[in-house]
Coordinates of C-alpha atoms in Angstrom, one line a residue:
X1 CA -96.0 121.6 -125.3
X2 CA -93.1 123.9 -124.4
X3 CA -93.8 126.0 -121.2
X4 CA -93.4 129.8 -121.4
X5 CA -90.2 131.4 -119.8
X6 CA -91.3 133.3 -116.9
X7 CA -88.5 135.9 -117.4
X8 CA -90.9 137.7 -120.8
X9 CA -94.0 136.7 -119.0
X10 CA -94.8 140.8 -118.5
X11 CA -93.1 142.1 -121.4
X12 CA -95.6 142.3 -124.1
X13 CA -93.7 145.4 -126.4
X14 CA -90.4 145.9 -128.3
X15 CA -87.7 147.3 -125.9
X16 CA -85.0 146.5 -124.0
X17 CA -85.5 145.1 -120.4
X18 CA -83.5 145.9 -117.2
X19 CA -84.0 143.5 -114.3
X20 CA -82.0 143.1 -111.3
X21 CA -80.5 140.1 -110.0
X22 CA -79.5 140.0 -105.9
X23 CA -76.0 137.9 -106.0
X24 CA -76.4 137.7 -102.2
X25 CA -75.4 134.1 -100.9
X26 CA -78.2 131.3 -100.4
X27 CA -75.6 129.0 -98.5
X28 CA -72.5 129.2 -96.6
X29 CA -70.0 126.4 -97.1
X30 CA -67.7 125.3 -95.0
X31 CA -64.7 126.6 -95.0
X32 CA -61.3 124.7 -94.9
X33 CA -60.4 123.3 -91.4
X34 CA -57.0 121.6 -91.2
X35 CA -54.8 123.4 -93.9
X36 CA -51.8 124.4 -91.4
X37 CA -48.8 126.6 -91.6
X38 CA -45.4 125.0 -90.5
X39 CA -43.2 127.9 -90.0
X40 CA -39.2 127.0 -89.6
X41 CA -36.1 127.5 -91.3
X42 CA -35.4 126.1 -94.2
X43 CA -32.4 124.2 -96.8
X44 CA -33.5 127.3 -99.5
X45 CA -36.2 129.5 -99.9
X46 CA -37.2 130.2 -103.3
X47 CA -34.2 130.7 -105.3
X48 CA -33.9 127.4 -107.5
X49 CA -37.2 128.7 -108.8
X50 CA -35.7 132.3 -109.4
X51 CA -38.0 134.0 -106.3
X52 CA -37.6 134.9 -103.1
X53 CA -40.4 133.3 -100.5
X54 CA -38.4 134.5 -97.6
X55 CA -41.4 135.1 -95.0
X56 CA -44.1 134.3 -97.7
X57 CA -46.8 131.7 -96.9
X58 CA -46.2 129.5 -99.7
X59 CA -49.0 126.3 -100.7
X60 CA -47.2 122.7 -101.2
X61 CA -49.3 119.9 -101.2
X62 CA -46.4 116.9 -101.6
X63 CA -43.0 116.4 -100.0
X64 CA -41.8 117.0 -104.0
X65 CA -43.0 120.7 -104.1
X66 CA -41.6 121.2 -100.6
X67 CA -38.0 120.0 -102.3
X68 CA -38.6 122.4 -105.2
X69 CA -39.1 125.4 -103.4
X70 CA -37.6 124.6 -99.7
X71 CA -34.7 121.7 -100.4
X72 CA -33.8 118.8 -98.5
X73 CA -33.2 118.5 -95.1
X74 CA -29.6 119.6 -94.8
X75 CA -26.9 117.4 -94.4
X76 CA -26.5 116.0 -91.4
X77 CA -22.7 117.2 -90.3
X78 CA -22.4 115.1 -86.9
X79 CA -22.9 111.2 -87.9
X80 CA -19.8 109.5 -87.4
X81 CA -19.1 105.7 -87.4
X82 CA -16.5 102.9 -85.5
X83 CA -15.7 100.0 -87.3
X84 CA -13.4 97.5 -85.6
X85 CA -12.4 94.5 -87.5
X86 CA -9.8 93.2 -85.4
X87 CA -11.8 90.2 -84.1
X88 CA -15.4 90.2 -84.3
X89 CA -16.7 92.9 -87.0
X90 CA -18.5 95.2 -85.3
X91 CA -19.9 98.6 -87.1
X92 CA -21.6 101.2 -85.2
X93 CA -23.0 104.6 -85.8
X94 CA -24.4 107.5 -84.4
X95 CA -24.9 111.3 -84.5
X96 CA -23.1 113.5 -82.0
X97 CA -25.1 116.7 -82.7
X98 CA -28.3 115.9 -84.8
X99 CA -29.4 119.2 -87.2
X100 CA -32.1 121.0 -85.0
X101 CA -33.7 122.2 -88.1
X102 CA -36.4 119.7 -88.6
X103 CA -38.9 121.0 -91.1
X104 CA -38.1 118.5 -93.8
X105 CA -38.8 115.4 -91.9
X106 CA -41.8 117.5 -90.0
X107 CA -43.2 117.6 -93.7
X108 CA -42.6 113.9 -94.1
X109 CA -44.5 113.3 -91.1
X110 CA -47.0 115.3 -92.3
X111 CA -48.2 113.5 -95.5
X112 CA -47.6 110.4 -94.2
X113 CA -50.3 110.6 -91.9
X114 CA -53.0 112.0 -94.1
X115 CA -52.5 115.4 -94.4
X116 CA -52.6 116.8 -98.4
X117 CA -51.9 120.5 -98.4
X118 CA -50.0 123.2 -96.2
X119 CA -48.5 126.6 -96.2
X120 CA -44.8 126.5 -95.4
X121 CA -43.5 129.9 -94.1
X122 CA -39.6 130.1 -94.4
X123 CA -37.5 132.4 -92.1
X124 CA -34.3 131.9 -93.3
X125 CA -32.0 129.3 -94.0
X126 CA -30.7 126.7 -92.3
X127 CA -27.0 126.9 -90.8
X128 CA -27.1 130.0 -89.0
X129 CA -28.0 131.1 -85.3
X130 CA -31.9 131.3 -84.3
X131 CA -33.4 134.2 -83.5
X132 CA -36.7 134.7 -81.9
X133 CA -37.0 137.6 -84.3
X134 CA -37.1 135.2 -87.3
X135 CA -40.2 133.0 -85.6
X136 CA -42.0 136.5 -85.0
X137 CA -42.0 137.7 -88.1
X138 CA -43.1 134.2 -89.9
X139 CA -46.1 134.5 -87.6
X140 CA -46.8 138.0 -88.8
X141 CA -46.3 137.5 -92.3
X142 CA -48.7 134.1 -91.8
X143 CA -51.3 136.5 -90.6
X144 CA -51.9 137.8 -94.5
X145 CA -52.7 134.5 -95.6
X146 CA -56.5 133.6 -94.5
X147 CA -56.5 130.1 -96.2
X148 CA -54.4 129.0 -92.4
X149 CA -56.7 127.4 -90.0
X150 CA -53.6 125.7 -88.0
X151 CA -50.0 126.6 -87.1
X152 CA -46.8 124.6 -85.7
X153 CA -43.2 125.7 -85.0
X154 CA -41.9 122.2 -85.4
X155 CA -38.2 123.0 -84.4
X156 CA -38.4 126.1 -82.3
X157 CA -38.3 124.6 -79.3
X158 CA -34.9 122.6 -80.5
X159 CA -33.4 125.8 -81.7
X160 CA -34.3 128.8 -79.4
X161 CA -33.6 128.6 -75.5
X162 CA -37.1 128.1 -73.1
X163 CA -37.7 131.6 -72.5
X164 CA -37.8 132.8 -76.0
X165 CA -39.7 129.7 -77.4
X166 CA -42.4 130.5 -74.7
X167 CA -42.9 134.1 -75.8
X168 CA -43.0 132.6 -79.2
X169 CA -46.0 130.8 -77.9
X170 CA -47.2 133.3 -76.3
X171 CA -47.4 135.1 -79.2
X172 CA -49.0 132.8 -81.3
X173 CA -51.4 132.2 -79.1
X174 CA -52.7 135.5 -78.5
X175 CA -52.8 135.9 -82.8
X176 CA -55.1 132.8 -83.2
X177 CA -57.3 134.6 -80.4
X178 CA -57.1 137.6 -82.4
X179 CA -58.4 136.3 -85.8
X180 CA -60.1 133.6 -84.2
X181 CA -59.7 131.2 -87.5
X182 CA -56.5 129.0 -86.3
X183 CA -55.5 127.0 -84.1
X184 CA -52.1 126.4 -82.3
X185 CA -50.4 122.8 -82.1
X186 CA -47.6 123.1 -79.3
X187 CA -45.2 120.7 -78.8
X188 CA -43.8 120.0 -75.5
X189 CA -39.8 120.6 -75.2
X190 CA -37.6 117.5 -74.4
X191 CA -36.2 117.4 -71.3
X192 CA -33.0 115.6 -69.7
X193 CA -35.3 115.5 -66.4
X194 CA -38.3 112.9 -65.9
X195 CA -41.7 113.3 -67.5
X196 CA -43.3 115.1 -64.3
X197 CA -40.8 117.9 -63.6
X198 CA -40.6 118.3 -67.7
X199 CA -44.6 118.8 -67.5
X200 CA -44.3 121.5 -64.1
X201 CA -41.7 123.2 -66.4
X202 CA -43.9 123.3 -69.2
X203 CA -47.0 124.6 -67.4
X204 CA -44.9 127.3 -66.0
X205 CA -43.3 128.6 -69.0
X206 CA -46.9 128.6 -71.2
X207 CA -48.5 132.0 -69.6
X208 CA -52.0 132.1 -68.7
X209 CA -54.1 134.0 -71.4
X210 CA -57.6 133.4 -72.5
X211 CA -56.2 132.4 -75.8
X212 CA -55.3 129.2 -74.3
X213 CA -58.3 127.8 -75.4
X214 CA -57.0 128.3 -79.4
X215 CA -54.2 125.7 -78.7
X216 CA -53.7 122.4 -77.8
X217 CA -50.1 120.5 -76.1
X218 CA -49.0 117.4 -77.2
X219 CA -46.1 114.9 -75.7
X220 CA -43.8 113.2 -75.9
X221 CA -40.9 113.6 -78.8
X222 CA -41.2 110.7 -81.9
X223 CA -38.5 108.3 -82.8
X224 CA -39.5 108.0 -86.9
X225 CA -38.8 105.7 -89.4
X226 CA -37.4 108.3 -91.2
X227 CA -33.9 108.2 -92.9
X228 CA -31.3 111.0 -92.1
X229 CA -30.3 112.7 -94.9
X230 CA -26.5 112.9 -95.4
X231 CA -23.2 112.7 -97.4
X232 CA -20.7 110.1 -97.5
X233 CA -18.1 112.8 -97.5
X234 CA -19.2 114.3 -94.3
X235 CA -19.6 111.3 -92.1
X236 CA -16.7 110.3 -89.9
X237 CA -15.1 106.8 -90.0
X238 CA -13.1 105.4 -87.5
X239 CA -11.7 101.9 -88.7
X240 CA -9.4 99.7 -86.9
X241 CA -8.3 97.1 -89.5
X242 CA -7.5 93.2 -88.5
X243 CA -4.1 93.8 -87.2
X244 CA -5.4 96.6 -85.0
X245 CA -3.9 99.8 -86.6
X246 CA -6.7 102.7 -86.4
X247 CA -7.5 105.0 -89.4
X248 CA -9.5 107.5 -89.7
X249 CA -11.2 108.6 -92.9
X250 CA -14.1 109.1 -94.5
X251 CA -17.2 107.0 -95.5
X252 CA -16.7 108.3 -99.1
X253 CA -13.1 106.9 -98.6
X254 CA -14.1 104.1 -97.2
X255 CA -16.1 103.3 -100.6
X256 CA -13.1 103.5 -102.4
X257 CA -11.3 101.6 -100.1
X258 CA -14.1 98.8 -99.5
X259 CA -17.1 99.0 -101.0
X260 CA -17.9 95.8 -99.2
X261 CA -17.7 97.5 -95.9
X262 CA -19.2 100.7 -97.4
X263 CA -22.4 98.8 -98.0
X264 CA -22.7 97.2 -93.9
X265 CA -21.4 100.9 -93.3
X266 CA -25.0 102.4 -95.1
X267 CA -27.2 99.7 -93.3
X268 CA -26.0 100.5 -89.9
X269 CA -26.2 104.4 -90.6
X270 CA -29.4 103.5 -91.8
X271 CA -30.9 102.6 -88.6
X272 CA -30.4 105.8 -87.0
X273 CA -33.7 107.9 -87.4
X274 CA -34.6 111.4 -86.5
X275 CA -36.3 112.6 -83.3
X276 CA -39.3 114.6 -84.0
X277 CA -41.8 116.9 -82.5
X278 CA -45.2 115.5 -82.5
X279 CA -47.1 118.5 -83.7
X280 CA -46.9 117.9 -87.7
X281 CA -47.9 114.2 -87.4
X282 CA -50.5 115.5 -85.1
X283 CA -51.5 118.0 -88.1
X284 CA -51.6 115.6 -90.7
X285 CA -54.2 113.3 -88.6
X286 CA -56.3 116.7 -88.0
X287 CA -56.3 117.0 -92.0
X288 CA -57.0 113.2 -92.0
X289 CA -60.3 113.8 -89.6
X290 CA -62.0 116.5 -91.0
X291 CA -61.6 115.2 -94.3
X292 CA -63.3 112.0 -93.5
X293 CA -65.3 112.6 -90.0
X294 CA -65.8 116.5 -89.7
X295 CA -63.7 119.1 -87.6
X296 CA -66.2 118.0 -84.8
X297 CA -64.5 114.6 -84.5
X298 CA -62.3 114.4 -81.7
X299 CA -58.8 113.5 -82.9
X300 CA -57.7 111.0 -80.5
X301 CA -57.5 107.3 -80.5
X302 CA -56.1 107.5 -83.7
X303 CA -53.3 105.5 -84.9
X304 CA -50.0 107.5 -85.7
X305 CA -47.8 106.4 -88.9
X306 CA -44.3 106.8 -89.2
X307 CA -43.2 106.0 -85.3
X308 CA -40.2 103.5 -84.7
X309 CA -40.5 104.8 -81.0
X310 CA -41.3 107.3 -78.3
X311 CA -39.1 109.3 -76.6
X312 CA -41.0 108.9 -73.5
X313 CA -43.5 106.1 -72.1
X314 CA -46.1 107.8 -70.6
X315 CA -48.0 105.2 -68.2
X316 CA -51.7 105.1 -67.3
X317 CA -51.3 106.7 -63.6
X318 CA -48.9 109.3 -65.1
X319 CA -51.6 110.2 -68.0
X320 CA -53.8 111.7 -65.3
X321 CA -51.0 114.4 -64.2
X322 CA -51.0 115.4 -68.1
X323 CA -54.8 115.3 -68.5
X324 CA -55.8 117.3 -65.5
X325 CA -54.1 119.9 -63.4
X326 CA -56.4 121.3 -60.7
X327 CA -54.2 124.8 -60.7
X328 CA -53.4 125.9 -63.7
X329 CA -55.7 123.5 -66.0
X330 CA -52.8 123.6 -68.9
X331 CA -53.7 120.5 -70.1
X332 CA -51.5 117.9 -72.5
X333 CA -52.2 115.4 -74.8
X334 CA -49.6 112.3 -75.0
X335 CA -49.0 109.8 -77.4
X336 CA -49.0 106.5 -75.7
X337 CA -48.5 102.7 -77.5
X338 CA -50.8 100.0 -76.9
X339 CA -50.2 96.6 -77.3
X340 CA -51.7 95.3 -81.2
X341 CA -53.0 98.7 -81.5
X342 CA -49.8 100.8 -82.4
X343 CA -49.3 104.4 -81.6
X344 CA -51.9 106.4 -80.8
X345 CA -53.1 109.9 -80.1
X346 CA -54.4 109.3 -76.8
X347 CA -56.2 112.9 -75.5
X348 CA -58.2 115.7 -77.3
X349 CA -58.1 118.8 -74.8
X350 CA -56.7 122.2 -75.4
X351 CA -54.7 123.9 -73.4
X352 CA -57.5 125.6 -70.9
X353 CA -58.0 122.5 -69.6
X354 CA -60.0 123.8 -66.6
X355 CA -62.4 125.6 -68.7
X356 CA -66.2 123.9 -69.0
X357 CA -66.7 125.4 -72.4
X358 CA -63.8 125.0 -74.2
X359 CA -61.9 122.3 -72.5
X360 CA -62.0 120.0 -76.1
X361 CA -60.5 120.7 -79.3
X362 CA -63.2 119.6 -81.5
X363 CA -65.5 122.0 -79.4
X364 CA -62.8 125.0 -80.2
X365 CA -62.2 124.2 -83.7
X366 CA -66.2 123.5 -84.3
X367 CA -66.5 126.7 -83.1
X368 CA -63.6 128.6 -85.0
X369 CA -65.3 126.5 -88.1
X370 CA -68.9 127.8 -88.0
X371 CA -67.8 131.3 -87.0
X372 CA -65.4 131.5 -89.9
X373 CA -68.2 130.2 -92.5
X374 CA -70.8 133.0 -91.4
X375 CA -68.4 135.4 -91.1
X376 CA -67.0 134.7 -94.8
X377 CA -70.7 134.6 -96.4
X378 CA -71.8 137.8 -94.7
X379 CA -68.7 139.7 -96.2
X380 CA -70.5 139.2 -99.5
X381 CA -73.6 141.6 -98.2
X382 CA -72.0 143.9 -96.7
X383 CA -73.5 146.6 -99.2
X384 CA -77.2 145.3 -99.5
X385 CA -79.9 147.4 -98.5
X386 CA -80.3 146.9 -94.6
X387 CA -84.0 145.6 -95.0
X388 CA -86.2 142.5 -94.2
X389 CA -85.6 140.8 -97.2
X390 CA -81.6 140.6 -96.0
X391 CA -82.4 140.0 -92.9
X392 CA -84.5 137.0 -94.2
X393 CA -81.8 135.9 -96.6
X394 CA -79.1 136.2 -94.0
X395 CA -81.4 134.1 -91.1
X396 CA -82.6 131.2 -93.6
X397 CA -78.8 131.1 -95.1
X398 CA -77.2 130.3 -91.2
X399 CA -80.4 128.1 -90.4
X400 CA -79.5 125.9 -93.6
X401 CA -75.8 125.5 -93.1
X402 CA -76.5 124.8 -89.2
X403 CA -79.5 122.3 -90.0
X404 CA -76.5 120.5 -92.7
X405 CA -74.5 120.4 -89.4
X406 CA -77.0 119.0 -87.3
X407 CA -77.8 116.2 -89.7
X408 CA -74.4 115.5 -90.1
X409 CA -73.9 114.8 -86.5
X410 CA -72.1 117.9 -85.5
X411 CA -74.5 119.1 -83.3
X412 CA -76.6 118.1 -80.2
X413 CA -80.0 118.0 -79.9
X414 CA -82.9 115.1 -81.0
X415 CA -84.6 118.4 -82.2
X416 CA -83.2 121.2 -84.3
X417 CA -85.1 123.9 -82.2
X418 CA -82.6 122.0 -79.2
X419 CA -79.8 121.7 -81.4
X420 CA -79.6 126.0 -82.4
X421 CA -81.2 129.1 -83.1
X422 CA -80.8 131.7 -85.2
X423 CA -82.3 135.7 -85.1
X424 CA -82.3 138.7 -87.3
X425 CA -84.0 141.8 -87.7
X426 CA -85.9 144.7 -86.2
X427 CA -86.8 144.3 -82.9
X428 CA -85.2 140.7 -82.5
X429 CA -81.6 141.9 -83.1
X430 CA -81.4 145.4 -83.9
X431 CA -83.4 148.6 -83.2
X432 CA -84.0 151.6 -85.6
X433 CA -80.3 153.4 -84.8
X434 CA -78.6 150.0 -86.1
X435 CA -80.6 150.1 -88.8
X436 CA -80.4 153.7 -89.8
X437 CA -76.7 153.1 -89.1
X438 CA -76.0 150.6 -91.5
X439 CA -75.6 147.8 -88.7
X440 CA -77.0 144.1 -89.4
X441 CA -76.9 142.2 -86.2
X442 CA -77.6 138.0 -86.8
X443 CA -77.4 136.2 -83.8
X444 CA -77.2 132.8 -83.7
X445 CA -76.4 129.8 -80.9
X446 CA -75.2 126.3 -81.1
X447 CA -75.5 123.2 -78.9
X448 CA -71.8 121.1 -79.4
X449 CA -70.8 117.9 -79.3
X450 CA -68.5 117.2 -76.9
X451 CA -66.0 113.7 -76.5
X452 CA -67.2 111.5 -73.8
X453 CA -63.2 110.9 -72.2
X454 CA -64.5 108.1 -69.7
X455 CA -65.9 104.6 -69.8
X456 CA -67.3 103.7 -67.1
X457 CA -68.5 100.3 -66.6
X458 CA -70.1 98.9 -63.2
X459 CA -70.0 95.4 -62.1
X460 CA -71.7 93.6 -59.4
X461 CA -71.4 90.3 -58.7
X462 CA -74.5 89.1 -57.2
X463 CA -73.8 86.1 -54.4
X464 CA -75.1 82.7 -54.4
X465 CA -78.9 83.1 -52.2
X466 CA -79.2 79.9 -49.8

């Protein structure tokens, strides 16, 4: 027997029925965590595709849509190469003065270690002079997009000088305090001087805000795999032939010349590889993460694709001076290598390292996460009637979504009354004048997950009893 709709059960005449149907939320999903914008310069910026994306926040989710819209590298102008074949062949290359402008192999970086889409914000093209103007107004212009939950300068601090990179920084940090929905990856600057005075440089230059919290600092400078990109025509040849005479030409020369030689000329070019910042492999394992663990993760002891080398061997006994500084608290993260265990991301604390709360970036991005998810679903009440069946809607809504949390392991507690709490209403939240003035307060508290960073393991050896 087929059941009676509910919907006619109280319509019993001929007529046409009005009923009203609240649209207001029953969940809040979680919003996207690791989609971050890599703001640089750029081979092109629009114009093979007939537009202009100078300064716009532009989606790519391959290295193939990057090419489209963005181009190539550039071609490398300072690779030069000495052959002598006067007694034992010998070829050897090099690059003088590598191309600063390191987006393109940034992306690379990017995708190979897990991350699927970004926003690439182009400030010009590559060639010309940097300006801390340029970087500014990518940030600004990235503010309009609200799909960014991370950003990275990867070759600002190649191309601008150390004071205008730091008011970069400085900048960027105080935005993602602002908004409160990103988070900033910083990459350490190289440094002709050793690891320590490079790290009291650093901690310096960064300025104490309380947006520090909002970014995290990551060391030292990656060796890829990746291939230069280049043109035979630009690449320098110095050959001295078997009877000692010395040409100069070019590889594109020498390939009509030799293509024998040409060919050893391509493998020895071919083991020259860029120098990277680590902040876009760093963004692609944060994609990696929250896809398969949750924001809440902690991304460290994580294996690194793409590294030949490191720029810099950070030791245990030096790790603590990066971990921990009793001053300032401007704590990095390195990238060490471990025997049979590869490359890995060995730290997970933002830049406030001295601060109890938000010392870890899982704790800081957990945070940005859940606040960014409320925030979004009560946008879409903003105009229902300030009464108790809102407020009810609105405290069951943030109780699911945190009770999802909790049972996914996101939050602490063996109990969900120790794990959060959530209030709304009259006389819990709000009195009569918010009400009568249109103001919904919810309230609501979490209790985080936080890394354990130590092992600690205790061993006593009990002696032999006569």
């Amino acid at each position: 027997m087929t059941k009676p709709n509910p919907f006619f059960k109280n319509f019993r005449s001929p007529g046409v029925y009005v009923e009203e149907v609240s649209l207001a939320p029953t969940h809040i999903a979680e919003v996207e965590t690791a989609i971050p914008a890599f703001i640089g310069y750029t081979q092109c910026s629009g114009e093979n595709s007939g537009i202009d994306l100078t300064g716009v926040p532009k989606m790519i989710s391959s290295l193939q849509e990057y090419s489209t819209f963005f181009g190539s590298a550039g071609q490398e102008q300072g690779i030069s190469l000495e052959i002598n074949l006067n007694t034992t062949p010998t070829f050897h290359a090099l690059v003088n003065k590598p191309n600063a402008c390191l987006l393109y192999y940034g992306i690379q970086s990017f995708f190979e270690n897990g991350g699927k889409n970004c926003f690439i914000v182009s400030i010009g093209k590559t060639g010309g002079n940097a300006k801390l103007g340029d970087y500014l107004s990518g940030l600004e212009e990235s503010r309009k997009e609200k799909r960014i939950s991370l950003l990275s300068f990867p070759d600002a601090a190649g191309l601008l000088g150390k004071s205008a990179n730091y008011q970069l920084l400085a900048k960027a940090t105080a935005q993602c305090a602002e908004l409160r929905t990103r988070f900033l990856l910083v990459d350490v600057p190289r440094e002709d001087t050793t690891c320590l005075d490079m790290l009291t440089d650093f901690r310096n230059g960064i300025l104490q805000s309380n947006g520090l919290s909002f970014s995290a600092a990551y060391f030292p400078h990656i060796i890829s795999k990746l291939n230069y990109a280049f043109q035979p025509s630009e690449v320098a040849v110095s050959l001295i032939d078997e009877s000692g005479k010395k040409q100069n030409l070019t590889l594109a020369e020498l390939l009509r010349q030799n293509p024998r030689h040409f060919r050893t000329a391509i493998v020895e070019i071919g083991k020259l590889r860029p120098i990277l910042p680590p902040s876009t492999f760093v963004a692609g394992v944060f994609a990696d993460m929250d896809a398969r663990q949750g924001v809440w993760k902690a991304p460290a002891n994580v294996s690194l694709q793409g590294i030949k080398s490191l720029t810099s061997a950070i030791s245990q006994s030096e790790q603590q001076h990066f971990n921990v500084d009793i001053l300032n608290g401007k704590s990095v993260n390195v990238i060490r290598e471990f025997p049979g265990r590869g490359f890995l991301l060995w730290g997970a604390r933002t830049l406030a390292g001295n601060d109890n709360e938000w010392r870890f970036v899982p704790v800081r991005r957990l945070a940005i996460m859940v606040e960014s998810s409320v925030k979004e679903a009560l946008e879409k009440v903003v105009f229902e009637p300030n009464n108790p069946n809102t407020w009810t809607k609105v405290r069951v809504m943030t109780e699911n979504f945190l009770q999802m949390l909790w049972r996914k392991g996101a939050l602490q507690g063996s109990t969900i009354e120790n794990a959060f709490y959530v209030r709304c209403g009259l006389g819990h939240t709000m009195n009569q004048q918010d009400v009568s003035e249109g103001r919904l307060v919810l309230e609501f508290g979490i209790s985080m997950m936080r890394p354990s960073e130590f092992t600690v393991f205790r061993l006593i050896q009990n002696l032999q009893s006569s």
